């Protein structure tokens, strides 16, 4: 079962004002440290796909020259825009409405593509990873933190059982494993680590030279 862009828009525009609070709880329990891990591996010209409310934006280090954050939703990046203004990040951050499945960005324009907790929501995640590959320069890196099927059999079974309901309510595919789609898009996976309860992935994947 796949979601659609229309469904994603409805869900995320509705949830946007509660998103940071809900995400903080999830992160504390399941994904602690993921954002600092991802942003600490970004450098040069960064494109962050499905930037949401911009939780990663204040965390990028000095190696990052510029960040283009794109998102399909209206309300999520509106909150990211407020964050950029509040934290005076406008010098190097640009936010755009765009579709990660068919990006309005030129080939090879990014040194790093970042994705945190997005592949679960993008209707066609394979298309989004093909686009990430296209916009990376050869040798550029995709850095991601995502949830996916747990390495623990019991938890994985529970995730599969509740997934249809969660997709319907929250446009969230719980058990997408990013590794197959990354390889099919042409990436070489350089690093994979699993997080608490085996539910999350931290991945660095390279567009070969
Ligand atoms: C769970 S949120 C993650 C937001 C952010 N990456 C974070 O780490 O908090 C998923 C985001 O994916 C966005 N999204 C879903 N499909 C998309 C698409 N096709 N193109 C761009 N953004 C998309 C949603 O609007 C939402 O902001």
PDB file of C-alpha atoms and ligand atoms in Angstrom:
ATOM      1  CA  UNK A   1       0.000   0.000   0.000  1.00  0.00           C
ATOM      2  CA  UNK A   2       1.423   3.387  -1.019  1.00  0.00           C
ATOM      3  CA  UNK A   3       0.362   6.848   0.079  1.00  0.00           C
ATOM      4  CA  UNK A   4      -0.052   9.734  -2.381  1.00  0.00           C
ATOM      5  CA  UNK A   5       1.208  13.306  -2.420  1.00  0.00           C
ATOM      6  CA  UNK A   6      -2.342  14.482  -1.599  1.00  0.00           C
ATOM      7  CA  UNK A   7      -2.474  12.257   1.471  1.00  0.00           C
ATOM      8  CA  UNK A   8       1.001  13.402   2.612  1.00  0.00           C
ATOM      9  CA  UNK A   9      -0.097  17.013   2.299  1.00  0.00           C
ATOM     10  CA  UNK A  10      -3.256  16.433   4.320  1.00  0.00           C
ATOM     11  CA  UNK A  11      -1.449  14.550   7.084  1.00  0.00           C
ATOM     12  CA  UNK A  12       1.586  16.825   7.491  1.00  0.00           C
ATOM     13  CA  UNK A  13      -0.228  20.125   7.132  1.00  0.00           C
ATOM     14  CA  UNK A  14      -2.566  18.909   9.899  1.00  0.00           C
ATOM     15  CA  UNK A  15       0.154  17.581  12.211  1.00  0.00           C
ATOM     16  CA  UNK A  16       2.739  20.345  11.657  1.00  0.00           C
ATOM     17  CA  UNK A  17       2.027  22.386  14.788  1.00  0.00           C
ATOM     18  CA  UNK A  18       2.365  19.301  17.029  1.00  0.00           C
ATOM     19  CA  UNK A  19       5.220  17.711  15.072  1.00  0.00           C
ATOM     20  CA  UNK A  20       8.242  18.919  17.054  1.00  0.00           C
ATOM     21  CA  UNK A  21       6.726  17.821  20.369  1.00  0.00           C
ATOM     22  CA  UNK A  22       5.730  14.365  19.070  1.00  0.00           C
ATOM     23  CA  UNK A  23       9.061  13.880  17.362  1.00  0.00           C
ATOM     24  CA  UNK A  24      10.984  14.863  20.507  1.00  0.00           C
ATOM     25  CA  UNK A  25       9.307  12.010  22.414  1.00  0.00           C
ATOM     26  CA  UNK A  26      10.002   9.485  19.625  1.00  0.00           C
ATOM     27  CA  UNK A  27      13.597  10.586  19.357  1.00  0.00           C
ATOM     28  CA  UNK A  28      14.203  10.398  23.081  1.00  0.00           C
ATOM     29  CA  UNK A  29      12.867   6.829  23.194  1.00  0.00           C
ATOM     30  CA  UNK A  30      14.033   5.374  19.897  1.00  0.00           C
ATOM     31  CA  UNK A  31      16.424   7.593  17.959  1.00  0.00           C
ATOM     32  CA  UNK A  32      18.611   9.563  20.398  1.00  0.00           C
ATOM     33  CA  UNK A  33      21.516  11.410  18.797  1.00  0.00           C
ATOM     34  CA  UNK A  34      20.409  10.736  15.212  1.00  0.00           C
ATOM     35  CA  UNK A  35      20.269  14.369  14.142  1.00  0.00           C
ATOM     36  CA  UNK A  36      23.725  15.276  15.436  1.00  0.00           C
ATOM     37  CA  UNK A  37      25.078  12.105  13.846  1.00  0.00           C
ATOM     38  CA  UNK A  38      23.620  12.984  10.430  1.00  0.00           C
ATOM     39  CA  UNK A  39      24.375  16.702  10.409  1.00  0.00           C
ATOM     40  CA  UNK A  40      27.916  16.037  11.667  1.00  0.00           C
ATOM     41  CA  UNK A  41      28.574  14.060   8.455  1.00  0.00           C
ATOM     42  CA  UNK A  42      27.264  16.720   6.076  1.00  0.00           C
ATOM     43  CA  UNK A  43      29.627  19.058   4.258  1.00  0.00           C
ATOM     44  CA  UNK A  44      29.750  21.478   1.350  1.00  0.00           C
ATOM     45  CA  UNK A  45      26.528  22.159  -0.536  1.00  0.00           C
ATOM     46  CA  UNK A  46      23.775  20.264   1.276  1.00  0.00           C
ATOM     47  CA  UNK A  47      20.317  19.409   0.008  1.00  0.00           C
ATOM     48  CA  UNK A  48      17.984  18.197   2.744  1.00  0.00           C
ATOM     49  CA  UNK A  49      15.033  16.334   1.289  1.00  0.00           C
ATOM     50  CA  UNK A  50      11.714  16.569   3.146  1.00  0.00           C
ATOM     51  CA  UNK A  51      13.160  19.095   5.585  1.00  0.00           C
ATOM     52  CA  UNK A  52       9.916  19.245   7.591  1.00  0.00           C
ATOM     53  CA  UNK A  53       9.977  21.849  10.374  1.00  0.00           C
ATOM     54  CA  UNK A  54      13.749  22.206   9.988  1.00  0.00           C
ATOM     55  CA  UNK A  55      14.850  20.422  13.157  1.00  0.00           C
ATOM     56  CA  UNK A  56      18.269  19.696  11.613  1.00  0.00           C
ATOM     57  CA  UNK A  57      18.933  23.211  10.359  1.00  0.00           C
ATOM     58  CA  UNK A  58      20.564  24.678  13.511  1.00  0.00           C
ATOM     59  CA  UNK A  59      22.804  21.613  13.852  1.00  0.00           C
ATOM     60  CA  UNK A  60      24.886  21.884  10.678  1.00  0.00           C
ATOM     61  CA  UNK A  61      28.555  22.600  11.331  1.00  0.00           C
ATOM     62  CA  UNK A  62      31.074  24.913   9.724  1.00  0.00           C
ATOM     63  CA  UNK A  63      31.896  22.414   6.952  1.00  0.00           C
ATOM     64  CA  UNK A  64      28.481  23.128   5.473  1.00  0.00           C
ATOM     65  CA  UNK A  65      28.500  25.968   2.955  1.00  0.00           C
ATOM     66  CA  UNK A  66      24.799  26.082   2.091  1.00  0.00           C
ATOM     67  CA  UNK A  67      21.609  24.137   2.752  1.00  0.00           C
ATOM     68  CA  UNK A  68      18.636  23.866   0.414  1.00  0.00           C
ATOM     69  CA  UNK A  69      15.745  22.329   2.345  1.00  0.00           C
ATOM     70  CA  UNK A  70      12.809  21.091   0.294  1.00  0.00           C
ATOM     71  CA  UNK A  71       9.412  19.811   1.392  1.00  0.00           C
ATOM     72  CA  UNK A  72       6.068  19.033  -0.199  1.00  0.00           C
ATOM     73  CA  UNK A  73       3.950  20.292   2.678  1.00  0.00           C
ATOM     74  CA  UNK A  74       3.053  23.960   3.160  1.00  0.00           C
ATOM     75  CA  UNK A  75       2.843  24.142   6.920  1.00  0.00           C
ATOM     76  CA  UNK A  76       5.958  22.097   7.841  1.00  0.00           C
ATOM     77  CA  UNK A  77       8.452  24.350   5.982  1.00  0.00           C
ATOM     78  CA  UNK A  78       6.535  27.438   7.143  1.00  0.00           C
ATOM     79  CA  UNK A  79       7.638  26.423  10.640  1.00  0.00           C
ATOM     80  CA  UNK A  80      11.139  25.752   9.325  1.00  0.00           C
ATOM     81  CA  UNK A  81      11.145  29.298   7.932  1.00  0.00           C
ATOM     82  CA  UNK A  82      10.323  30.656  11.418  1.00  0.00           C
ATOM     83  CA  UNK A  83      13.194  28.619  12.843  1.00  0.00           C
ATOM     84  CA  UNK A  84      15.567  29.995  10.211  1.00  0.00           C
ATOM     85  CA  UNK A  85      14.533  33.551  11.082  1.00  0.00           C
ATOM     86  CA  UNK A  86      14.607  33.030  14.860  1.00  0.00           C
ATOM     87  CA  UNK A  87      18.031  31.413  14.765  1.00  0.00           C
ATOM     88  CA  UNK A  88      19.452  33.751  12.104  1.00  0.00           C
ATOM     89  CA  UNK A  89      20.285  30.962   9.671  1.00  0.00           C
ATOM     90  CA  UNK A  90      19.095  32.762   6.553  1.00  0.00           C
ATOM     91  CA  UNK A  91      22.672  33.398   5.361  1.00  0.00           C
ATOM     92  CA  UNK A  92      23.148  29.787   4.336  1.00  0.00           C
ATOM     93  CA  UNK A  93      19.680  28.162   4.374  1.00  0.00           C
ATOM     94  CA  UNK A  94      17.151  28.312   1.556  1.00  0.00           C
ATOM     95  CA  UNK A  95      13.755  26.629   1.849  1.00  0.00           C
ATOM     96  CA  UNK A  96      11.682  25.588  -1.147  1.00  0.00           C
ATOM     97  CA  UNK A  97       8.486  23.724  -1.813  1.00  0.00           C
ATOM     98  CA  UNK A  98       9.427  20.836  -4.039  1.00  0.00           C
ATOM     99  CA  UNK A  99       8.768  17.142  -4.525  1.00  0.00           C
ATOM    100  CA  UNK A 100      11.620  14.821  -3.516  1.00  0.00           C
ATOM    101  CA  UNK A 101      10.422  12.386  -6.203  1.00  0.00           C
ATOM    102  CA  UNK A 102      11.122  14.868  -9.032  1.00  0.00           C
ATOM    103  CA  UNK A 103      13.366  17.623  -7.728  1.00  0.00           C
ATOM    104  CA  UNK A 104      13.638  20.961  -9.450  1.00  0.00           C
ATOM    105  CA  UNK A 105      17.430  20.952  -8.963  1.00  0.00           C
ATOM    106  CA  UNK A 106      20.233  20.392 -11.495  1.00  0.00           C
ATOM    107  CA  UNK A 107      22.354  17.246 -11.807  1.00  0.00           C
ATOM    108  CA  UNK A 108      25.391  17.111  -9.518  1.00  0.00           C
ATOM    109  CA  UNK A 109      24.540  20.271  -7.544  1.00  0.00           C
ATOM    110  CA  UNK A 110      25.015  18.751  -4.051  1.00  0.00           C
ATOM    111  CA  UNK A 111      27.988  17.469  -2.074  1.00  0.00           C
ATOM    112  CA  UNK A 112      25.706  15.916   0.560  1.00  0.00           C
ATOM    113  CA  UNK A 113      22.045  14.903   0.498  1.00  0.00           C
ATOM    114  CA  UNK A 114      20.475  14.556   3.944  1.00  0.00           C
ATOM    115  CA  UNK A 115      17.339  12.635   4.842  1.00  0.00           C
ATOM    116  CA  UNK A 116      16.025  12.130   8.375  1.00  0.00           C
ATOM    117  CA  UNK A 117      12.824  10.148   8.938  1.00  0.00           C
ATOM    118  CA  UNK A 118      11.537  10.915   5.460  1.00  0.00           C
ATOM    119  CA  UNK A 119      11.643   7.741   3.375  1.00  0.00           C
ATOM    120  CA  UNK A 120       8.745   6.414   5.453  1.00  0.00           C
ATOM    121  CA  UNK A 121       6.517   9.286   4.248  1.00  0.00           C
ATOM    122  CA  UNK A 122       7.535   9.874   0.646  1.00  0.00           C
ATOM    123  CA  UNK A 123       5.033   7.952  -1.493  1.00  0.00           C
ATOM    124  CA  UNK A 124       7.645   6.579  -3.916  1.00  0.00           C
ATOM    125  CA  UNK A 125      10.869   6.342  -1.918  1.00  0.00           C
ATOM    126  CA  UNK A 126      12.714   4.639  -4.798  1.00  0.00           C
ATOM    127  CA  UNK A 127      12.070   7.694  -7.012  1.00  0.00           C
ATOM    128  CA  UNK A 128      13.297   9.999  -4.223  1.00  0.00           C
ATOM    129  CA  UNK A 129      16.558   8.048  -3.897  1.00  0.00           C
ATOM    130  CA  UNK A 130      17.076   8.112  -7.680  1.00  0.00           C
ATOM    131  CA  UNK A 131      16.657  11.884  -7.494  1.00  0.00           C
ATOM    132  CA  UNK A 132      19.090  12.135  -4.571  1.00  0.00           C
ATOM    133  CA  UNK A 133      21.607  10.177  -6.667  1.00  0.00           C
ATOM    134  CA  UNK A 134      21.061  12.462  -9.676  1.00  0.00           C
ATOM    135  CA  UNK A 135      21.627  15.717  -7.757  1.00  0.00           C
ATOM    136  CA  UNK A 136      24.756  14.455  -5.950  1.00  0.00           C
ATOM    137  CA  UNK A 137      28.115  15.082  -7.597  1.00  0.00           C
ATOM    138  CA  UNK A 138      30.113  11.900  -8.240  1.00  0.00           C
ATOM    139  CA  UNK A 139      31.773  11.062  -4.914  1.00  0.00           C
ATOM    140  CA  UNK A 140      29.036  12.938  -3.011  1.00  0.00           C
ATOM    141  CA  UNK A 141      27.348  11.338  -0.010  1.00  0.00           C
ATOM    142  CA  UNK A 142      23.816  10.608   1.089  1.00  0.00           C
ATOM    143  CA  UNK A 143      23.574  10.669   4.885  1.00  0.00           C
ATOM    144  CA  UNK A 144      20.432   9.421   6.507  1.00  0.00           C
ATOM    145  CA  UNK A 145      18.684   8.368   9.697  1.00  0.00           C
ATOM    146  CA  UNK A 146      15.493   6.428   9.076  1.00  0.00           C
ATOM    147  CA  UNK A 147      13.308   3.918  10.846  1.00  0.00           C
ATOM    148  CA  UNK A 148      12.673   0.559   9.259  1.00  0.00           C
ATOM    149  CA  UNK A 149      11.934  -3.099   9.983  1.00  0.00           C
ATOM    150  CA  UNK A 150      13.420  -3.993  13.354  1.00  0.00           C
ATOM    151  CA  UNK A 151      16.220  -6.541  13.502  1.00  0.00           C
ATOM    152  CA  UNK A 152      14.249  -8.059  16.418  1.00  0.00           C
ATOM    153  CA  UNK A 153      11.733 -10.591  15.061  1.00  0.00           C
ATOM    154  CA  UNK A 154       9.009  -9.870  17.626  1.00  0.00           C
ATOM    155  CA  UNK A 155       9.188  -6.086  17.162  1.00  0.00           C
ATOM    156  CA  UNK A 156       9.374  -6.481  13.369  1.00  0.00           C
ATOM    157  CA  UNK A 157       6.243  -8.654  13.365  1.00  0.00           C
ATOM    158  CA  UNK A 158       4.372  -6.086  15.479  1.00  0.00           C
ATOM    159  CA  UNK A 159       5.512  -3.316  13.131  1.00  0.00           C
ATOM    160  CA  UNK A 160       4.181  -5.229  10.105  1.00  0.00           C
ATOM    161  CA  UNK A 161       0.886  -5.847  11.888  1.00  0.00           C
ATOM    162  CA  UNK A 162       0.192  -2.201  12.733  1.00  0.00           C
ATOM    163  CA  UNK A 163       1.663  -0.762   9.528  1.00  0.00           C
ATOM    164  CA  UNK A 164      -1.554  -0.650   7.426  1.00  0.00           C
ATOM    165  CA  UNK A 165      -3.274   1.385  10.159  1.00  0.00           C
ATOM    166  CA  UNK A 166      -0.306   3.742  10.572  1.00  0.00           C
ATOM    167  CA  UNK A 167      -0.063   4.281   6.806  1.00  0.00           C
ATOM    168  CA  UNK A 168      -3.772   5.145   6.735  1.00  0.00           C
ATOM    169  CA  UNK A 169      -3.644   7.484   9.756  1.00  0.00           C
ATOM    170  CA  UNK A 170      -0.173   9.025   9.448  1.00  0.00           C
ATOM    171  CA  UNK A 171       1.077   8.304   5.903  1.00  0.00           C
ATOM    172  CA  UNK A 172       3.990   6.545   7.620  1.00  0.00           C
ATOM    173  CA  UNK A 173       5.416   3.285   6.243  1.00  0.00           C
ATOM    174  CA  UNK A 174       6.986   1.740   9.326  1.00  0.00           C
ATOM    175  CA  UNK A 175       8.971  -1.053   7.732  1.00  0.00           C
ATOM    176  CA  UNK A 176      10.725   0.383   4.712  1.00  0.00           C
ATOM    177  CA  UNK A 177      14.311  -0.797   4.594  1.00  0.00           C
ATOM    178  CA  UNK A 178      16.400   1.887   2.842  1.00  0.00           C
ATOM    179  CA  UNK A 179      19.247  -0.419   1.797  1.00  0.00           C
ATOM    180  CA  UNK A 180      17.635  -2.108  -1.238  1.00  0.00           C
ATOM    181  CA  UNK A 181      16.324   1.147  -2.762  1.00  0.00           C
ATOM    182  CA  UNK A 182      19.707   2.823  -2.157  1.00  0.00           C
ATOM    183  CA  UNK A 183      21.545   0.074  -4.041  1.00  0.00           C
ATOM    184  CA  UNK A 184      18.988   0.038  -6.856  1.00  0.00           C
ATOM    185  CA  UNK A 185      19.422   3.821  -7.231  1.00  0.00           C
ATOM    186  CA  UNK A 186      23.155   3.240  -7.807  1.00  0.00           C
ATOM    187  CA  UNK A 187      24.578   4.075  -4.367  1.00  0.00           C
ATOM    188  CA  UNK A 188      27.430   2.223  -2.696  1.00  0.00           C
ATOM    189  CA  UNK A 189      26.580   1.825   0.989  1.00  0.00           C
ATOM    190  CA  UNK A 190      29.596   2.832   3.035  1.00  0.00           C
ATOM    191  CA  UNK A 191      28.233   2.567   6.579  1.00  0.00           C
ATOM    192  CA  UNK A 192      25.128   1.115   8.259  1.00  0.00           C
ATOM    193  CA  UNK A 193      24.368   1.069  11.984  1.00  0.00           C
ATOM    194  CA  UNK A 194      21.182   0.010  13.716  1.00  0.00           C
ATOM    195  CA  UNK A 195      19.710   1.895  16.684  1.00  0.00           C
ATOM    196  CA  UNK A 196      17.652   1.065  19.770  1.00  0.00           C
ATOM    197  CA  UNK A 197      15.496  -2.070  19.442  1.00  0.00           C
ATOM    198  CA  UNK A 198      16.945  -2.442  15.937  1.00  0.00           C
ATOM    199  CA  UNK A 199      14.296  -0.059  14.656  1.00  0.00           C
ATOM    200  CA  UNK A 200      16.455   2.647  13.124  1.00  0.00           C
ATOM    201  CA  UNK A 201      19.169   2.896  10.512  1.00  0.00           C
ATOM    202  CA  UNK A 202      22.044   5.345  10.271  1.00  0.00           C
ATOM    203  CA  UNK A 203      23.480   5.159   6.787  1.00  0.00           C
ATOM    204  CA  UNK A 204      26.162   6.808   4.716  1.00  0.00           C
ATOM    205  CA  UNK A 205      25.898   5.965   0.999  1.00  0.00           C
ATOM    206  CA  UNK A 206      28.174   7.243  -1.747  1.00  0.00           C
ATOM    207  CA  UNK A 207      27.505   8.105  -5.366  1.00  0.00           C
ATOM    208  CA  UNK A 208      30.469   6.326  -6.962  1.00  0.00           C
ATOM    209  CA  UNK A 209      32.961   8.504  -8.908  1.00  0.00           C
TER     210      UNK A 209
HETATM  211  C1  LIG B   1       8.204  12.511   9.312  1.00  0.00           C
HETATM  212  S1  LIG B   1       8.455  14.058   8.518  1.00  0.00           S
HETATM  213  C2  LIG B   1      10.228  14.271   8.640  1.00  0.00           C
HETATM  214  C3  LIG B   1      10.622  15.710   8.582  1.00  0.00           C
HETATM  215  C4  LIG B   1      12.120  15.993   8.817  1.00  0.00           C
HETATM  216  N1  LIG B   1      12.933  15.346   7.819  1.00  0.00           N
HETATM  217  C5  LIG B   1      12.581  15.599  10.199  1.00  0.00           C
HETATM  218  O1  LIG B   1      13.617  14.954  10.327  1.00  0.00           O
HETATM  219  O2  LIG B   1      11.924  15.971  11.173  1.00  0.00           O
HETATM  220  C6  LIG B   1       8.238  13.647   6.827  1.00  0.00           C
HETATM  221  C7  LIG B   1       8.292  14.848   5.895  1.00  0.00           C
HETATM  222  O3  LIG B   1       8.318  14.355   4.552  1.00  0.00           O
HETATM  223  C8  LIG B   1       7.653  15.305   3.750  1.00  0.00           C
HETATM  224  N2  LIG B   1       7.374  14.683   2.457  1.00  0.00           N
HETATM  225  C9  LIG B   1       6.642  13.588   2.207  1.00  0.00           C
HETATM  226  N3  LIG B   1       6.628  13.319   0.890  1.00  0.00           N
HETATM  227  C10 LIG B   1       7.406  14.249   0.300  1.00  0.00           C
HETATM  228  C11 LIG B   1       7.805  14.492  -1.042  1.00  0.00           C
HETATM  229  N4  LIG B   1       7.386  13.719  -2.036  1.00  0.00           N
HETATM  230  N5  LIG B   1       8.611  15.530  -1.290  1.00  0.00           N
HETATM  231  C12 LIG B   1       9.038  16.341  -0.287  1.00  0.00           C
HETATM  232  N6  LIG B   1       8.680  16.179   1.008  1.00  0.00           N
HETATM  233  C13 LIG B   1       7.880  15.135   1.295  1.00  0.00           C
HETATM  234  C14 LIG B   1       6.442  15.665   4.589  1.00  0.00           C
HETATM  235  O4  LIG B   1       5.820  16.844   4.155  1.00  0.00           O
HETATM  236  C15 LIG B   1       7.088  15.798   5.973  1.00  0.00           C
HETATM  237  O5  LIG B   1       7.531  17.115   6.204  1.00  0.00           O
END
